[in-house]
Coordinates of C-alpha atoms and ligand atoms in Angstrom, one line a residue:
M1 CA 3.2 -223.8 35.4
M2 CA -0.6 -223.6 35.5
K3 CA -2.1 -220.2 34.9
T4 CA -4.5 -218.9 37.5
G5 CA -8.1 -218.0 36.3
E6 CA -7.3 -214.3 36.5
E7 CA -4.2 -214.7 34.3
E8 CA -6.1 -216.6 31.7
N9 CA -8.9 -214.1 31.6
K10 CA -7.1 -211.3 29.8
V11 CA -10.0 -209.7 28.1
E12 CA -10.5 -206.1 29.1
N13 CA -14.0 -205.2 30.4
R14 CA -14.9 -202.4 28.0
H15 CA -18.6 -202.1 29.0
H16 CA -18.3 -200.9 32.6
A17 CA -16.5 -197.8 31.4
L18 CA -19.5 -197.0 29.2
G19 CA -21.8 -197.3 32.1
F20 CA -23.2 -200.8 31.2
S21 CA -23.8 -203.5 33.8
D22 CA -23.2 -207.2 32.8
Q23 CA -26.9 -207.6 32.5
D24 CA -27.1 -204.7 30.1
V25 CA -24.6 -206.2 27.7
L26 CA -26.2 -209.6 28.0
N27 CA -29.5 -207.9 27.0
M28 CA -27.7 -206.2 24.1
Y29 CA -26.4 -209.6 22.9
R30 CA -29.9 -211.2 23.4
I31 CA -31.3 -208.6 20.9
M32 CA -28.5 -209.1 18.4
L33 CA -29.0 -212.9 18.6
T34 CA -32.8 -212.5 18.3
A35 CA -32.3 -210.5 15.1
R36 CA -29.9 -213.1 13.7
R37 CA -32.2 -216.0 14.5
I38 CA -35.2 -214.3 13.0
D39 CA -33.3 -213.7 9.9
E40 CA -32.2 -217.3 9.6
R41 CA -35.8 -218.4 10.1
L42 CA -37.0 -216.0 7.4
W43 CA -34.6 -217.6 4.9
L44 CA -36.0 -221.1 5.7
L45 CA -39.6 -219.8 5.4
N46 CA -38.8 -218.2 2.1
R47 CA -37.2 -221.3 0.7
A48 CA -40.1 -223.4 1.9
G49 CA -42.4 -221.1 -0.1
K50 CA -44.1 -219.6 2.9
I51 CA -43.0 -216.0 2.7
P52 CA -42.3 -214.1 -0.6
F53 CA -39.1 -212.1 0.2
V54 CA -36.3 -211.7 2.6
V55 CA -34.1 -208.7 3.1
S56 CA -31.4 -209.7 5.5
C57 CA -29.8 -208.0 8.5
Q58 CA -26.9 -210.4 8.9
G59 CA -23.6 -208.7 9.6
Q60 CA -25.2 -205.4 10.7
E61 CA -26.9 -206.4 14.0
A62 CA -24.1 -205.1 16.2
A63 CA -24.1 -201.6 14.8
Q64 CA -27.9 -201.5 14.9
V65 CA -28.4 -202.6 18.5
G66 CA -25.5 -200.6 19.9
A67 CA -26.9 -197.5 18.2
A68 CA -30.4 -198.0 19.7
F69 CA -29.0 -198.2 23.2
A70 CA -27.4 -194.8 22.8
L71 CA -30.7 -193.0 22.1
N72 CA -33.6 -192.2 24.3
R73 CA -36.0 -195.0 23.5
E74 CA -38.9 -193.1 25.1
K75 CA -38.5 -189.8 23.3
D76 CA -36.3 -189.8 20.2
Y77 CA -37.6 -190.2 16.6
V78 CA -36.2 -192.8 14.3
A79 CA -36.2 -193.6 10.6
P80 CA -34.6 -197.0 10.2
Y81 CA -34.0 -198.6 6.8
Y82 CA -34.9 -202.1 5.6
R83 CA -32.1 -204.1 7.1
D84 CA -32.6 -202.7 10.7
Y85 CA -34.0 -205.8 12.4
G86 CA -31.6 -205.4 15.4
F87 CA -32.5 -201.7 15.6
V88 CA -36.3 -202.1 15.6
L89 CA -36.2 -205.0 18.1
A90 CA -34.1 -202.9 20.4
W91 CA -36.5 -200.0 19.8
G92 CA -39.5 -202.0 21.0
M93 CA -40.9 -203.9 18.1
T94 CA -41.8 -207.5 19.1
V95 CA -40.8 -210.7 17.4
R96 CA -44.4 -211.4 16.7
E97 CA -44.7 -208.0 14.9
M98 CA -41.6 -208.8 12.9
M99 CA -43.2 -212.1 11.8
L100 CA -46.5 -210.5 11.0
N101 CA -44.6 -208.0 8.8
N102 CA -42.8 -210.8 6.9
F103 CA -46.0 -212.8 6.4
A104 CA -47.6 -209.5 5.2
K105 CA -50.6 -209.9 7.5
A106 CA -53.3 -207.3 8.5
E107 CA -52.1 -207.1 12.0
D108 CA -48.6 -206.0 11.0
P109 CA -48.2 -202.6 12.8
N110 CA -45.8 -201.4 10.1
S111 CA -48.1 -201.2 7.1
A112 CA -50.8 -203.8 7.7
G113 CA -49.1 -206.0 5.1
R114 CA -49.1 -203.4 2.3
Q115 CA -45.4 -202.7 2.0
M116 CA -42.5 -205.0 1.4
P117 CA -40.9 -206.6 4.5
G118 CA -38.5 -204.4 6.4
H119 CA -40.3 -201.3 5.6
F120 CA -40.7 -200.3 9.2
G121 CA -42.9 -197.6 10.6
D122 CA -44.9 -197.4 13.9
R123 CA -46.4 -194.3 15.2
K124 CA -46.4 -195.5 18.9
L125 CA -42.7 -196.0 18.6
R126 CA -42.1 -192.6 16.9
M127 CA -40.8 -194.5 13.9
L128 CA -41.3 -193.0 10.5
T129 CA -42.8 -195.0 7.7
H130 CA -40.1 -196.3 5.4
S131 CA -40.4 -195.6 1.7
S132 CA -38.8 -197.9 -1.0
P133 CA -36.8 -195.3 -3.0
V134 CA -33.6 -195.4 -1.0
T135 CA -32.6 -192.4 1.3
T136 CA -36.0 -190.7 1.0
Q137 CA -36.0 -191.3 4.8
N138 CA -33.1 -188.9 5.2
P139 CA -34.9 -185.6 4.4
H140 CA -37.9 -187.0 6.4
A141 CA -35.6 -187.3 9.5
V142 CA -34.3 -183.8 8.9
G143 CA -37.8 -182.6 8.8
I144 CA -38.4 -184.1 12.2
A145 CA -35.3 -182.4 13.5
L146 CA -36.3 -179.1 12.1
A147 CA -39.8 -179.4 13.7
A148 CA -38.1 -180.2 17.1
K149 CA -35.8 -177.2 16.8
I150 CA -38.7 -174.9 16.0
K151 CA -40.8 -176.3 18.8
G152 CA -37.9 -176.4 21.3
D153 CA -38.3 -180.2 21.9
D154 CA -35.1 -181.7 23.2
I155 CA -35.1 -184.8 21.0
V156 CA -32.8 -186.4 18.5
S157 CA -33.8 -187.6 15.1
F158 CA -31.9 -190.7 14.0
V159 CA -31.8 -192.2 10.5
T160 CA -30.0 -195.1 8.8
F161 CA -29.2 -196.0 5.2
G162 CA -26.7 -197.9 3.1
E163 CA -23.4 -196.6 1.7
G164 CA -24.7 -197.1 -1.9
S165 CA -27.6 -194.8 -1.1
S166 CA -25.2 -192.2 0.2
N167 CA -24.4 -191.4 -3.4
Q168 CA -27.9 -190.2 -4.1
G169 CA -29.3 -186.7 -4.1
D170 CA -31.6 -187.0 -1.1
F171 CA -28.7 -187.9 1.1
H172 CA -26.7 -184.8 0.1
E173 CA -29.7 -182.5 0.3
A174 CA -30.6 -183.8 3.7
C175 CA -27.0 -183.4 5.0
N176 CA -26.7 -179.9 3.6
F177 CA -30.0 -178.6 5.1
A178 CA -29.2 -180.2 8.5
G179 CA -25.7 -178.7 8.5
V180 CA -26.8 -175.2 7.5
H181 CA -29.6 -175.2 10.2
K182 CA -27.6 -177.1 12.8
L183 CA -30.3 -179.6 13.3
P184 CA -30.4 -182.4 16.0
V185 CA -30.2 -185.3 13.5
I186 CA -27.8 -188.3 13.4
F187 CA -27.2 -189.9 10.0
M188 CA -25.9 -193.4 10.5
C189 CA -24.6 -195.1 7.3
E190 CA -24.5 -198.9 7.6
N191 CA -21.6 -199.5 5.1
N192 CA -21.9 -203.2 4.3
H193 CA -19.6 -202.9 1.3
Y194 CA -22.2 -203.7 -1.4
A195 CA -25.1 -201.9 -3.1
I196 CA -26.7 -205.0 -4.5
S197 CA -23.9 -206.3 -6.8
V198 CA -21.8 -203.1 -6.8
G199 CA -18.8 -203.3 -4.5
L200 CA -17.5 -200.4 -2.4
K201 CA -14.6 -199.4 -4.7
H202 CA -17.1 -198.7 -7.5
Q203 CA -19.3 -196.6 -5.2
L204 CA -17.1 -194.1 -3.5
A205 CA -14.1 -192.1 -4.6
C206 CA -13.3 -191.1 -1.0
A207 CA -12.1 -193.5 1.7
H208 CA -15.1 -193.2 4.0
V209 CA -18.7 -192.1 3.8
S210 CA -18.0 -190.1 6.9
D211 CA -15.4 -188.1 5.1
R212 CA -18.3 -186.3 3.5
A213 CA -19.3 -184.8 6.9
A214 CA -16.7 -182.0 6.6
G215 CA -18.4 -180.8 3.3
Y216 CA -21.6 -180.2 5.2
G217 CA -20.0 -178.6 8.3
M218 CA -20.9 -181.5 10.6
F219 CA -19.2 -184.0 12.8
G220 CA -18.2 -187.3 11.1
R221 CA -16.9 -190.6 12.4
T222 CA -16.4 -194.2 11.1
F223 CA -16.5 -197.0 13.7
D224 CA -16.3 -200.8 13.8
G225 CA -19.8 -201.9 12.8
N226 CA -19.2 -205.4 14.2
D227 CA -18.8 -204.0 17.8
P228 CA -22.0 -202.9 19.5
L229 CA -20.0 -201.0 22.1
A230 CA -18.2 -198.9 19.4
A231 CA -21.6 -198.2 17.9
Y232 CA -23.0 -197.1 21.2
A233 CA -20.0 -194.8 21.9
A234 CA -20.2 -193.2 18.5
V235 CA -24.0 -192.6 18.6
K236 CA -23.9 -191.4 22.2
E237 CA -21.3 -188.8 21.3
A238 CA -23.4 -187.7 18.3
A239 CA -26.6 -187.6 20.5
D240 CA -24.8 -185.6 23.2
R241 CA -23.6 -183.1 20.5
A242 CA -27.2 -182.8 19.2
H243 CA -28.6 -182.1 22.7
R244 CA -25.9 -179.4 23.3
G245 CA -27.1 -177.7 20.1
E246 CA -24.0 -178.6 18.1
G247 CA -26.0 -179.9 15.2
P248 CA -25.9 -183.0 13.0
S249 CA -23.4 -185.9 12.7
L250 CA -22.6 -188.3 10.0
L251 CA -21.6 -191.7 11.4
E252 CA -20.5 -194.7 9.4
A253 CA -20.7 -198.3 10.7
N254 CA -18.1 -200.4 8.9
C255 CA -19.9 -203.7 8.4
Y256 CA -20.1 -206.5 5.8
R257 CA -23.3 -207.9 4.2
L258 CA -23.0 -211.6 5.0
Q259 CA -26.0 -212.7 2.9
P260 CA -27.1 -211.9 -0.7
H261 CA -28.8 -208.5 -1.2
T262 CA -32.2 -210.2 -0.8
S263 CA -33.7 -213.7 -1.3
D264 CA -34.0 -212.9 -5.0
D265 CA -30.3 -212.3 -5.4
N266 CA -27.4 -214.7 -6.2
D267 CA -24.3 -213.0 -4.8
M268 CA -22.0 -215.7 -6.2
T269 CA -22.3 -214.0 -9.6
Y270 CA -20.3 -211.0 -8.3
R271 CA -18.3 -212.1 -5.2
T272 CA -16.7 -215.3 -4.1
K273 CA -17.5 -217.6 -1.2
E274 CA -13.9 -217.1 0.0
E275 CA -14.5 -213.4 0.4
V276 CA -17.7 -214.0 2.4
D277 CA -16.1 -216.6 4.5
A278 CA -13.1 -214.3 5.3
H279 CA -15.5 -211.8 6.8
K280 CA -17.4 -214.3 8.9
K281 CA -14.6 -214.2 11.5
Y282 CA -15.4 -210.6 12.2
D283 CA -19.2 -211.2 12.5
G284 CA -20.4 -209.1 15.5
V285 CA -22.8 -211.8 16.8
L286 CA -19.9 -214.2 17.1
T287 CA -17.3 -211.8 18.4
F288 CA -19.5 -210.2 21.0
A289 CA -20.6 -213.6 22.2
Q290 CA -16.9 -214.5 22.6
Y291 CA -16.3 -211.2 24.5
L292 CA -19.1 -212.1 26.9
R293 CA -17.8 -215.7 27.3
D294 CA -14.3 -214.5 28.0
L295 CA -15.7 -212.3 30.8
E296 CA -17.8 -215.3 32.0
I297 CA -21.0 -213.3 31.5
L298 CA -22.2 -215.7 28.8
T299 CA -21.8 -219.0 30.6
P300 CA -22.8 -222.3 28.8
D301 CA -26.0 -222.4 30.9
V302 CA -27.0 -218.8 30.1
E303 CA -26.2 -219.4 26.4
Q304 CA -28.4 -222.5 26.2
Q305 CA -31.2 -220.8 28.0
L306 CA -31.0 -217.8 25.7
E307 CA -31.0 -219.9 22.6
E308 CA -34.0 -221.9 23.8
Q309 CA -36.0 -218.8 24.8
I310 CA -35.3 -217.1 21.5
R311 CA -36.2 -220.2 19.5
S312 CA -39.5 -220.7 21.3
E313 CA -40.4 -217.0 20.9
I314 CA -39.7 -217.2 17.2
D315 CA -41.7 -220.5 16.9
E316 CA -44.7 -218.9 18.6
A317 CA -44.4 -215.8 16.5
T318 CA -44.1 -217.8 13.2
D319 CA -47.2 -219.9 14.0
Y320 CA -49.2 -216.9 15.0
A321 CA -48.2 -214.9 11.9
E322 CA -48.8 -217.8 9.6
Q323 CA -52.3 -218.3 10.8
A324 CA -53.2 -214.6 11.1
P325 CA -55.6 -213.2 8.4
F326 CA -54.5 -211.1 5.5
A327 CA -56.0 -207.6 5.2
D328 CA -59.6 -207.4 3.9
P329 CA -59.5 -206.5 0.2
D330 CA -62.1 -203.8 0.9
S331 CA -59.6 -202.0 3.1
V332 CA -57.2 -201.5 0.2
L333 CA -57.6 -197.7 0.1
R334 CA -57.0 -197.3 3.8
Y335 CA -53.8 -195.4 4.6
V336 CA -53.7 -194.0 1.1
Y337 CA -55.8 -190.9 1.7
E338 CA -56.3 -189.0 4.9
E339 CA -59.4 -190.3 6.9
K340 CA -61.5 -187.5 8.3
D341 CA -63.7 -189.1 11.0
Ligands
LIG1 C1 -34.0 -194.5 -5.7 C2 -33.8 -196.0 -5.7 N1 -32.9 -196.5 -6.7 C3 -32.7 -197.8 -6.7 C4 -33.4 -198.6 -5.8 C5 -33.2 -200.1 -5.9 N2 -32.3 -200.5 -4.8 C6 -32.9 -201.1 -3.7 S1 -31.7 -201.4 -2.5 C7 -30.5 -200.8 -3.5 C8 -29.1 -200.9 -3.0 C9 -28.8 -200.0 -1.9 O1 -27.5 -200.3 -1.4 P1 -27.0 -199.7 -0.1 O2 -27.5 -198.3 0.0 O3 -25.6 -199.9 0.1 O4 -27.9 -200.5 1.0 P2 -27.8 -202.0 1.3 O5 -28.9 -202.7 0.6 O6 -26.4 -202.5 0.9 O7 -28.0 -202.1 2.8 C10 -31.0 -200.4 -4.7 C11 -30.1 -199.8 -5.8 C12 -34.2 -198.1 -4.9 N3 -34.9 -198.8 -4.0 N4 -34.4 -196.7 -4.9
LIG2 MG1 -24.6 -201.4 1.1

């Protein structure tokens, strides 16, 4: 017997219960896909000798975009780390700005081409400048939360970092201070199972990074980092707690790094292609697209349109950034010392 359309469509709509319209989740997907397509373009540009370095977000977009949607994008303060392409796009950075950053051009709002790519920071977006020593952003985010508490500002401070970095002193000091002072800060670990070549089992003796929350008297949770709706729910819960004065949270997005550590790394020296391929079926960009297709939100027409729009936006941004001037060498000391004028 032929199945009716309704019988075939067995996928449960999970986004309506979270307060999202179909257009909202399509927008979420558009940002995830934009991050992925930018990343793919960056690898091509790097291999063509046009940009020096790629640090990849592939495999972490779902957690990043879901998290951004759970925060107040007009008020909250954020300290994203170097893989957060999906997060910063959702937060308001443009594709053109991302390309200017990767071409290290003067117009790059993050550091005017001074820092490595992915070292985000933009005052107008309340986004802290990123520093290369990993997890230095954690105490910085705690400082923002402390200032907010002292001033009585009802904001949340949000910070991301890798699981390898969660073994470093700055992470623990930041957690401890935030826990003692019940600060409105959300620590979100993007656990992609590798710290360069070091696999998870050589990094942690506990099962989850979030298990450490208890030691600092804070709320902890691990969620599926391939699912933007799970990321949204976890970050929303943590933000609600922070607004109620219940202090910090330690969240952990369970992801997988689909690309080598950077464009200078050969991951085949420490993991197998079979292992990477096995994780591809959980890739959030693919599984969320399937969810939207099953609900007939992402129809073939919409999908084609989306791909075309993203492609032309990235083409335009690439051309613009490639032709944009580098910083004037005479400006080298700007942003090093305070300017009093
Ligand atoms: C203090 C410090 N030590 C070492 C490094 C070199 N380093 C850069 S990224 C990285 C691995 C970080 O792994 P993880 O925290 O899991 O983040 P991922 O890159 O996997 O997202 C290391 C060791 C650094 N940048 N800073
Ligand atoms: Mg890692």
